[in-house]
Amino acid sequence: MKKPSLPKRRIAMLGRLVSQIFSQAVPLAAPTIDRSAISRLHGRLEFVRDNNGVAHLYAEVESDLYIGVGYLQAVERFMIMDTLRHVATGRLSELFANIRIPASVERIGGLTLQDFDAFLRPLGFEQEALRDFPRLPIEEQRCLEAFAQGVNDALIHMNGVYPPEMLFTGKLIPWTAEDCLLAARASALIVSLVPLENELTFDNIRVQEGDAIARMIYPDAPWDDVPDYCQGGESEIPDGPLDPPNMGSNNWAVTGKRSRSGAPIVCNDPHVPVLPAPTYWQHVHLECPQYSVQGGMFPGYPGMGFGHNGHIAWGCTTVFRDAWDLSRIQRAETHSDRYLTSKGTESILHHRATLNARFGRSREVEWESCRHGIIYPEWRHPDGTELALKFVACDHAAHFSGHRALYSASSVEDTQSALAKLNGGPFDFNMVYAHKDGHIAWEQIGQLPRRAKDGLFIRDSSDPNTDWDGYLDFSENPKIINPDSDMIVTANTDTCPKQFPKIATRVHCEPRHRQERIIALLNEKQEHDWKSMALIQRDVMAVYAEPLRDMICEVLGHYANTAGLLAEASVSLEQWDCQFTVDSVGATIFTYMRKILAQTVFGAVLGSESAKRFTHGQRSIPRIELMILDADDPLRELLQEKTGNSIEFFIQQSFEQSVNKLMTDWGDNLSAWRWGNIHRVRIGSPLAEIPRWGKPWEAIEAPMPGEANTISPSVTTPDGKRLRMLIGASSRFICDLGKPKEAWFAHSTGPVVDPHSPLYKGLADKWHKFEYFRSALWKADKVPNVRERVILIP
């Protein structure tokens, strides 16, 4: 099929942008789907949009559903889709130009987008997608081709005047069916970089500080299997150029024994970037002769991370599997294009690519590859030994088959068969699901390398422990089915510690705080319904902070007998109820103090570069918490040895520095230190980030409760003197299978980035207030509160 030409009429786009900035009139919203735009339907297609922004699509022919949903995604979120496919192909500099990150940005300051591309291109995702698409069954190829057709129909209909944020990007390329596979691969990659960064930071501390100190920093690493070559040094382990924020999610299910309806309940609140708008997850209901399904669809890829179909309900959280291995490559003495392995010597392949840039020079990059992974030119161990980086493979064909099978699953066996197919895909998920007849389960999906030992430590390529003996069969993956506790909870940690070594090590995943809190709240009631589950999803109680607060306040007790701001602050901290509510002053003091304490302590016991990397990642905060609580922690002795001061001295120092920082930024009136004054959520389109002029594209700017380890979470980024929510539960989902055709939802914005649409800001306001709406697998003529209805006949 010939690809359409998609020129940009930049002057017209600029004119519309200026008009939107200065116009006081509110234009009428244009129809989402234009009858004249969609081509080559095979049967009747009906589109219904309700007042909650949900798109309901009804088709006589399955592939027509994908034309419709592709069209909607292009209208609603093409910028996100386009960015994802450029991430997957390592072509970000072609889309945005070879932009240099400001030097002030932690860790990645000074890098360019071509530096990112130089890391991404060798991963080979583009070739992978081209390889896998022809392997899809014909009917599934037709679905993805139909999705691409719908995307391109929408882009053609825009007639060169695309959404305003696309004014600042490069040439528009038509969407292809293979691009769907790339979008999924990119979304999965971004999350998988978190455990890679944890692993690189771990290896860097071993290299720079030696294993004696590394054992203190990481007491939960599998030290029984440590290789013995790493004795400390000055050089750093290489750092991946991408800097992913910590992301996670919660999902859980209870059996009918714990529900008021007598049927299972499934809950999910995936934690993804809340910006830019619209929401990451497209809320859509699809109905055709094969299935009726509703849930959250990935951008650019017609699979659902959470949803229900009248028989089952499911939700996902990230597993944080160890999907990466680093190996030391020792070349053969007589052949530089061969290296030593457990099998003798094997070949090394050479590669070259050109990285083009919008408005800039092209750059030639070279790399090598072998069975142990990619050999990036600059990636070396401190002794000069080259490193190879290996990443888990992906079977896109099986993955999309799994999504279609999940949509139509009507039994437990159908669901498990679908999950077995999903297991081959790019995502590593904790899939929690339930059947209306009572079955609940957790099954981990995402291929797990069959290793002789862990994949945490860097080993020599000649060591048999670096070899992967394929992947575990899906039947061997960790799982819990119908537990005696009548509940299953996952939250990006070691869901089942006994089974977790198959997935990763404790170094790779998050603390157990959210999982333990959810379990505790589920145990507080005999019977749950969707309302009690919604209360759990909004919980911001930090139980883990209680012993920390008490220990800290014991050290700070003498301030209560003094006058002034330090005394007031110490009293506020002592009286804090450990809730991260917007009115809490204690939450603010605790957060500032904990961060400063971690930076100070690890800056003292580690080298400066090791400390920067460690405190930037997700492991430093739980490690400083352990140090505070454990009087026998060996890090306390090391700190005393290196500084001459105890942990109590540093607690007091970090408290005083926190109070001084807050006073400098917010004055000496503690009411200005409220958590909601400092911790904010601001969501909008990319244009909302434009200083002074971006306000019209802002969906919400408001105080936000929660922090990274509360059930209702917030992973933040600095925003001037404030903290801005970057990652959170952008969508919330609850399905009581007593009524399996309905569920309750909340979304951080509406489906379109239209500042004049009530769906845009209205849904954001409801989400912020933790208000939910009901949606169901309605027939087209039964959808309530219809905003828009379009019927298309071929």
Coordinates of C-alpha atoms in Angstrom, one line a residue, residues 218-616:
Y218 CA 23.4 -3.5 49.5
P219 CA 22.9 -6.0 52.3
D220 CA 20.1 -7.8 50.4
A221 CA 22.1 -8.5 47.2
P222 CA 23.0 -12.2 46.6
W223 CA 26.5 -12.0 47.8
D224 CA 27.0 -15.8 48.0
D225 CA 27.5 -15.8 44.3
V226 CA 29.8 -12.8 43.9
P227 CA 32.6 -12.9 41.3
D228 CA 36.0 -12.1 42.8
Y229 CA 37.6 -9.7 40.3
C230 CA 36.2 -6.4 41.5
Q231 CA 38.4 -4.7 44.1
G232 CA 37.7 -1.1 43.7
G233 CA 39.1 1.7 41.5
E234 CA 38.8 5.2 40.2
S235 CA 36.9 4.6 36.9
E236 CA 33.2 4.5 36.7
I237 CA 30.9 1.8 35.3
P238 CA 29.3 3.3 32.2
D239 CA 25.9 4.9 32.6
G240 CA 23.0 4.5 30.2
P241 CA 22.2 7.9 28.7
L242 CA 18.5 7.8 29.5
D243 CA 17.3 8.8 32.9
P244 CA 14.0 7.1 33.6
P245 CA 12.0 8.2 36.6
N246 CA 11.0 5.5 39.1
M247 CA 7.6 4.1 38.0
G248 CA 5.4 1.5 39.5
S249 CA 1.8 0.6 40.1
N250 CA -0.6 -1.2 42.4
N251 CA -3.0 -4.0 41.6
W252 CA -4.9 -6.5 43.8
A253 CA -7.8 -8.9 43.8
V254 CA -9.9 -10.4 46.5
T255 CA -12.2 -13.4 46.3
G256 CA -15.9 -13.4 46.9
K257 CA -15.3 -14.3 50.5
R258 CA -13.9 -10.8 51.0
S259 CA -16.5 -8.9 48.9
R260 CA -20.0 -7.7 49.6
S261 CA -21.2 -9.0 46.2
G262 CA -19.8 -12.5 46.8
A263 CA -17.8 -12.2 43.6
P264 CA -14.1 -11.2 43.1
I265 CA -13.0 -7.6 42.9
V266 CA -10.0 -6.5 40.8
C267 CA -8.3 -3.1 41.3
N268 CA -5.5 -1.4 39.4
D269 CA -3.9 2.1 39.3
P270 CA -1.0 2.0 36.9
H271 CA 1.6 4.6 37.8
V272 CA 2.8 6.3 34.6
P273 CA 3.8 9.9 33.6
V274 CA 0.8 12.2 34.2
L275 CA 2.2 14.6 31.6
P276 CA 1.9 15.5 28.9
A277 CA -1.8 15.3 28.5
P278 CA -3.9 13.4 27.5
T279 CA -3.7 10.4 29.8
Y280 CA -1.2 7.7 28.9
W281 CA -4.1 5.2 28.8
Q282 CA -6.8 5.6 26.2
H283 CA -10.1 4.6 27.8
V284 CA -12.0 2.7 25.1
H285 CA -14.8 0.2 24.7
L286 CA -14.5 -2.1 21.7
E287 CA -17.4 -4.4 20.5
C288 CA -17.5 -6.7 17.5
P289 CA -18.8 -10.3 17.0
Q290 CA -15.7 -11.8 18.7
Y291 CA -15.7 -9.8 21.9
S292 CA -16.8 -6.8 23.9
V293 CA -14.0 -5.4 26.1
Q294 CA -13.3 -2.1 27.9
G295 CA -10.1 -0.8 29.5
G296 CA -7.0 1.3 29.2
M297 CA -5.2 1.0 25.8
F298 CA -1.5 1.7 25.2
P299 CA -0.6 4.7 23.1
G300 CA 0.1 3.5 19.5
Y301 CA -0.6 -0.1 20.3
P302 CA -4.1 -1.6 20.5
G303 CA -3.5 -3.8 23.6
M304 CA -5.0 -3.1 27.0
G305 CA -3.0 -3.0 30.2
F306 CA -6.2 -3.2 32.4
G307 CA -9.8 -4.0 31.6
H308 CA -12.8 -6.3 31.7
N309 CA -14.9 -8.2 29.2
G310 CA -17.9 -9.5 31.1
H311 CA -16.2 -12.7 32.2
I312 CA -12.8 -11.6 33.5
A313 CA -11.1 -8.5 34.8
W314 CA -7.4 -7.8 34.9
G315 CA -4.8 -5.2 35.8
C316 CA -1.0 -4.9 35.5
T317 CA 2.0 -3.6 37.5
T318 CA 5.6 -3.6 36.5
V319 CA 7.6 -6.6 37.7
F320 CA 11.0 -4.9 37.4
R321 CA 12.5 -8.2 36.1
D322 CA 16.3 -8.4 35.5
A323 CA 16.1 -8.1 31.7
W324 CA 19.7 -7.0 31.2
D325 CA 23.1 -8.6 31.7
L326 CA 26.5 -7.1 31.5
S327 CA 29.5 -9.3 30.6
R328 CA 33.2 -8.6 30.3
I329 CA 34.4 -9.3 26.8
Q330 CA 37.8 -10.8 26.5
R331 CA 39.0 -10.9 22.8
A332 CA 40.9 -13.8 21.5
E333 CA 44.6 -13.0 21.3
T334 CA 45.0 -13.8 17.6
H335 CA 41.6 -12.7 16.3
S336 CA 40.2 -9.4 17.4
D337 CA 36.8 -10.3 15.9
R338 CA 36.4 -13.3 18.2
Y339 CA 36.1 -13.4 22.0
L340 CA 36.3 -16.0 24.8
T341 CA 33.1 -17.8 25.9
S342 CA 32.3 -20.9 27.9
K343 CA 32.1 -22.7 24.5
G344 CA 35.6 -21.6 23.3
T345 CA 35.6 -18.6 21.0
E346 CA 32.7 -16.9 19.2
S347 CA 32.4 -14.2 16.6
I348 CA 31.9 -10.5 17.1
L349 CA 29.9 -8.6 14.4
H350 CA 30.6 -5.0 13.4
H351 CA 27.8 -2.4 12.8
R352 CA 27.6 1.1 11.5
A353 CA 24.7 3.6 11.3
T354 CA 24.1 7.2 10.5
L355 CA 22.2 9.3 13.0
N356 CA 20.5 12.1 11.2
A357 CA 19.4 15.2 13.0
R358 CA 16.8 17.9 12.3
F359 CA 18.7 21.2 11.7
G360 CA 22.0 19.6 12.4
R361 CA 24.9 17.4 11.3
S362 CA 24.6 13.7 10.8
R363 CA 26.7 11.5 13.0
E364 CA 28.2 8.2 12.2
V365 CA 28.1 5.6 15.0
E366 CA 29.7 2.2 15.2
W367 CA 29.2 -0.6 17.6
E368 CA 29.7 -4.4 17.8
S369 CA 27.6 -7.2 18.9
C370 CA 28.0 -10.8 20.0
R371 CA 26.0 -13.5 21.7
H372 CA 26.5 -11.7 25.0
G373 CA 24.9 -8.5 23.7
I374 CA 25.9 -5.1 22.3
I375 CA 29.4 -3.8 22.7
Y376 CA 29.1 0.0 22.9
P377 CA 32.4 1.7 22.1
E378 CA 32.8 3.6 25.4
W379 CA 31.5 0.8 27.7
R380 CA 34.5 -0.6 29.6
H381 CA 35.3 -2.0 33.0
P382 CA 37.9 -0.1 35.0
D383 CA 40.7 -2.4 33.8
G384 CA 39.9 -1.6 30.2
T385 CA 38.0 -4.7 29.5
E386 CA 35.1 -4.1 27.1
L387 CA 31.5 -4.7 28.3
A388 CA 28.6 -6.3 26.4
L389 CA 25.0 -5.4 27.3
K390 CA 22.4 -8.1 26.7
F391 CA 18.6 -7.4 26.7
V392 CA 15.7 -9.9 26.8
A393 CA 14.3 -10.7 23.4
C394 CA 10.7 -10.1 22.3
D395 CA 8.2 -12.0 20.3
H396 CA 5.7 -9.3 19.0
A397 CA 3.6 -11.9 17.1
A398 CA 2.8 -13.8 20.2
H399 CA 2.2 -10.7 22.2
F400 CA -0.5 -9.2 20.0
S401 CA -2.1 -12.6 19.7
G402 CA -2.3 -12.6 23.5
H403 CA -4.1 -9.3 23.7
R404 CA -6.8 -10.5 21.2
A405 CA -7.1 -13.7 23.1
L406 CA -7.5 -11.8 26.4
Y407 CA -10.2 -9.6 24.9
S408 CA -12.3 -12.7 24.1
A409 CA -11.4 -14.9 27.1
S410 CA -14.5 -16.3 28.8
S411 CA -12.8 -18.9 31.1
V412 CA -9.8 -19.3 33.4
E413 CA -8.2 -21.6 30.8
D414 CA -8.7 -19.0 28.1
T415 CA -7.1 -16.3 30.3
Q416 CA -4.1 -18.4 31.1
S417 CA -3.7 -19.3 27.4
A418 CA -3.8 -15.6 26.5
L419 CA -1.2 -14.8 29.3
A420 CA 1.1 -17.5 27.9
K421 CA 1.1 -15.6 24.6
L422 CA 1.5 -12.2 26.3
N423 CA 4.6 -13.6 28.0
G424 CA 6.6 -13.4 24.9
G425 CA 6.0 -9.6 24.5
P426 CA 8.1 -6.6 25.5
F427 CA 6.4 -5.9 28.9
D428 CA 7.2 -7.5 32.2
F429 CA 4.0 -7.3 34.2
N430 CA 2.4 -8.7 37.3
M431 CA -0.9 -9.7 35.8
V432 CA -3.6 -10.0 38.5
Y433 CA -6.9 -11.2 37.2
A434 CA -10.2 -12.7 38.4
H435 CA -13.0 -14.6 36.8
K436 CA -16.6 -13.9 37.7
D437 CA -17.1 -17.5 38.9
G438 CA -14.6 -16.9 41.7
H439 CA -11.0 -17.6 40.5
I440 CA -8.3 -15.1 41.3
A441 CA -4.6 -15.2 40.4
W442 CA -1.3 -13.5 40.0
E443 CA 0.8 -14.6 37.1
Q444 CA 4.0 -12.9 36.0
I445 CA 4.4 -12.3 32.3
G446 CA 7.6 -11.3 30.4
Q447 CA 10.2 -13.7 29.4
L448 CA 12.7 -14.7 32.2
P449 CA 16.2 -15.8 31.2
R450 CA 17.1 -19.3 32.4
R451 CA 20.3 -18.4 34.3
A452 CA 22.6 -20.6 36.4
K453 CA 23.0 -17.7 38.8
D454 CA 21.6 -14.2 39.2
G455 CA 22.1 -11.6 36.5
L456 CA 23.1 -8.8 38.9
F457 CA 26.9 -9.2 38.9
I458 CA 29.1 -8.5 35.9
R459 CA 30.9 -11.7 35.0
D460 CA 33.5 -12.7 32.4
S461 CA 32.0 -13.9 29.1
S462 CA 34.0 -17.1 29.5
D463 CA 32.1 -17.8 32.8
P464 CA 29.3 -20.4 32.1
N465 CA 27.1 -18.4 34.5
T466 CA 26.8 -15.6 31.9
D467 CA 25.0 -18.0 29.5
W468 CA 21.3 -18.0 29.1
D469 CA 19.8 -21.4 28.5
G470 CA 16.8 -19.9 26.7
Y471 CA 13.9 -18.6 28.7
L472 CA 11.6 -20.2 31.3
D473 CA 8.5 -21.7 29.9
F474 CA 5.4 -19.6 31.0
S475 CA 4.3 -22.5 33.2
E476 CA 7.5 -22.0 35.2
N477 CA 6.9 -18.3 35.8
P478 CA 6.1 -17.2 39.3
K479 CA 2.4 -17.3 40.1
I480 CA -0.1 -17.5 43.0
I481 CA -3.5 -19.0 42.2
N482 CA -6.5 -18.9 44.6
P483 CA -4.5 -18.3 47.8
D484 CA -5.8 -19.3 51.2
S485 CA -5.7 -15.6 52.2
D486 CA -8.4 -14.8 49.5
M487 CA -6.3 -11.9 48.3
I488 CA -3.5 -11.1 46.0
V489 CA -1.5 -7.8 46.0
T490 CA 1.4 -6.7 43.8
A491 CA 3.2 -3.3 43.9
N492 CA 6.5 -3.6 42.0
T493 CA 8.3 -5.5 44.8
D494 CA 9.0 -9.1 45.5
T495 CA 5.3 -10.2 45.4
C496 CA 6.3 -13.7 46.5
P497 CA 9.8 -13.6 48.0
K498 CA 10.2 -17.4 47.6
Q499 CA 9.6 -17.1 43.8
F500 CA 11.2 -13.8 43.2
P501 CA 14.8 -15.0 42.5
K502 CA 13.4 -16.3 39.1
I503 CA 12.6 -12.6 38.3
A504 CA 15.3 -10.5 39.7
T505 CA 17.1 -9.6 43.0
R506 CA 16.0 -7.2 45.7
V507 CA 18.5 -4.7 44.2
H508 CA 16.2 -4.4 41.1
C509 CA 12.8 -3.7 42.7
E510 CA 11.0 -1.3 45.0
P511 CA 10.4 -1.5 48.8
R512 CA 7.5 -3.5 50.1
H513 CA 5.8 -0.4 51.6
R514 CA 2.8 -0.1 49.3
Q515 CA 2.2 -3.8 49.1
E516 CA 2.2 -4.2 52.9
R517 CA -0.1 -1.2 53.4
I518 CA -2.7 -2.5 50.9
I519 CA -2.7 -5.9 52.6
A520 CA -3.2 -4.3 55.9
L521 CA -6.2 -2.2 54.7
L522 CA -7.8 -5.2 52.9
N523 CA -7.6 -7.1 56.3
E524 CA -9.3 -4.2 58.1
K525 CA -12.7 -5.1 56.6
Q526 CA -14.6 -8.4 56.3
E527 CA -16.4 -7.3 53.1
H528 CA -15.3 -4.9 50.4
D529 CA -17.1 -3.1 47.6
W530 CA -15.9 -0.7 45.0
K531 CA -16.2 2.2 47.4
S532 CA -13.9 0.7 50.0
M533 CA -11.5 -0.2 47.3
A534 CA -11.5 3.4 46.1
L535 CA -10.7 4.5 49.6
I536 CA -7.6 2.2 49.5
Q537 CA -6.5 3.7 46.2
R538 CA -6.6 7.2 47.7
D539 CA -4.7 6.2 50.8
V540 CA -1.6 8.4 51.6
M541 CA -0.7 6.9 55.0
A542 CA 3.0 6.2 55.3
V543 CA 3.1 3.5 58.0
Y544 CA 6.8 2.9 57.3
A545 CA 7.4 6.5 58.4
E546 CA 6.1 6.0 61.9
P547 CA 9.2 4.3 63.4
L548 CA 11.5 6.7 61.5
R549 CA 9.6 9.7 62.8
D550 CA 9.9 8.4 66.4
M551 CA 13.6 7.7 66.1
I552 CA 14.3 11.1 64.5
C553 CA 12.2 12.9 67.1
E554 CA 14.1 11.1 69.9
V555 CA 17.3 12.6 68.5
L556 CA 15.7 16.0 68.1
G557 CA 14.0 16.0 71.5
H558 CA 16.1 18.9 72.9
Y559 CA 14.7 21.3 70.3
A560 CA 11.3 21.2 72.0
N561 CA 12.8 23.1 75.0
T562 CA 14.1 25.9 72.9
A563 CA 12.4 28.8 71.2
G564 CA 12.2 29.7 67.5
L565 CA 11.6 28.0 64.2
L566 CA 13.6 24.9 65.0
A567 CA 11.4 24.2 68.0
E568 CA 8.2 24.8 66.0
A569 CA 9.5 22.5 63.3
S570 CA 10.4 19.7 65.7
V571 CA 7.0 19.9 67.3
S572 CA 5.3 19.7 63.9
L573 CA 7.4 16.6 63.0
E574 CA 6.6 15.0 66.3
Q575 CA 2.9 15.6 66.0
W576 CA 2.8 14.4 62.3
D577 CA 0.4 11.6 61.8
C578 CA 2.5 10.1 59.0
Q579 CA -0.2 11.1 56.4
F580 CA 1.0 12.8 53.2
T581 CA -2.1 15.0 53.1
V582 CA -2.0 18.4 51.5
D583 CA -2.3 20.2 54.9
S584 CA 0.5 18.4 56.5
V585 CA 3.6 20.4 57.6
G586 CA 5.3 17.3 59.1
A587 CA 5.2 15.5 55.8
T588 CA 7.2 18.4 54.2
I589 CA 9.8 18.5 57.0
F590 CA 10.2 14.7 56.9
T591 CA 10.6 14.6 53.1
Y592 CA 13.2 17.4 53.0
M593 CA 15.1 16.0 55.9
R594 CA 15.2 12.4 54.6
K595 CA 16.6 13.5 51.3
I596 CA 19.3 15.8 52.8
L597 CA 20.2 13.1 55.2
A598 CA 20.6 10.5 52.4
Q599 CA 22.7 12.9 50.3
T600 CA 24.9 13.9 53.3
V601 CA 25.5 10.4 54.7
F602 CA 26.2 8.7 51.4
G603 CA 28.3 11.6 50.3
A604 CA 30.4 10.9 53.4
V605 CA 30.7 7.1 53.1
L606 CA 31.0 6.9 49.3
G607 CA 33.1 8.7 46.7
S608 CA 31.5 11.8 45.2
E609 CA 30.5 10.1 41.9
S610 CA 29.3 6.9 43.6
A611 CA 27.2 9.0 46.0
K612 CA 25.7 11.1 43.2
R613 CA 24.6 8.0 41.3
F614 CA 23.3 6.2 44.3
T615 CA 21.3 9.1 45.8
H616 CA 19.8 9.9 42.4

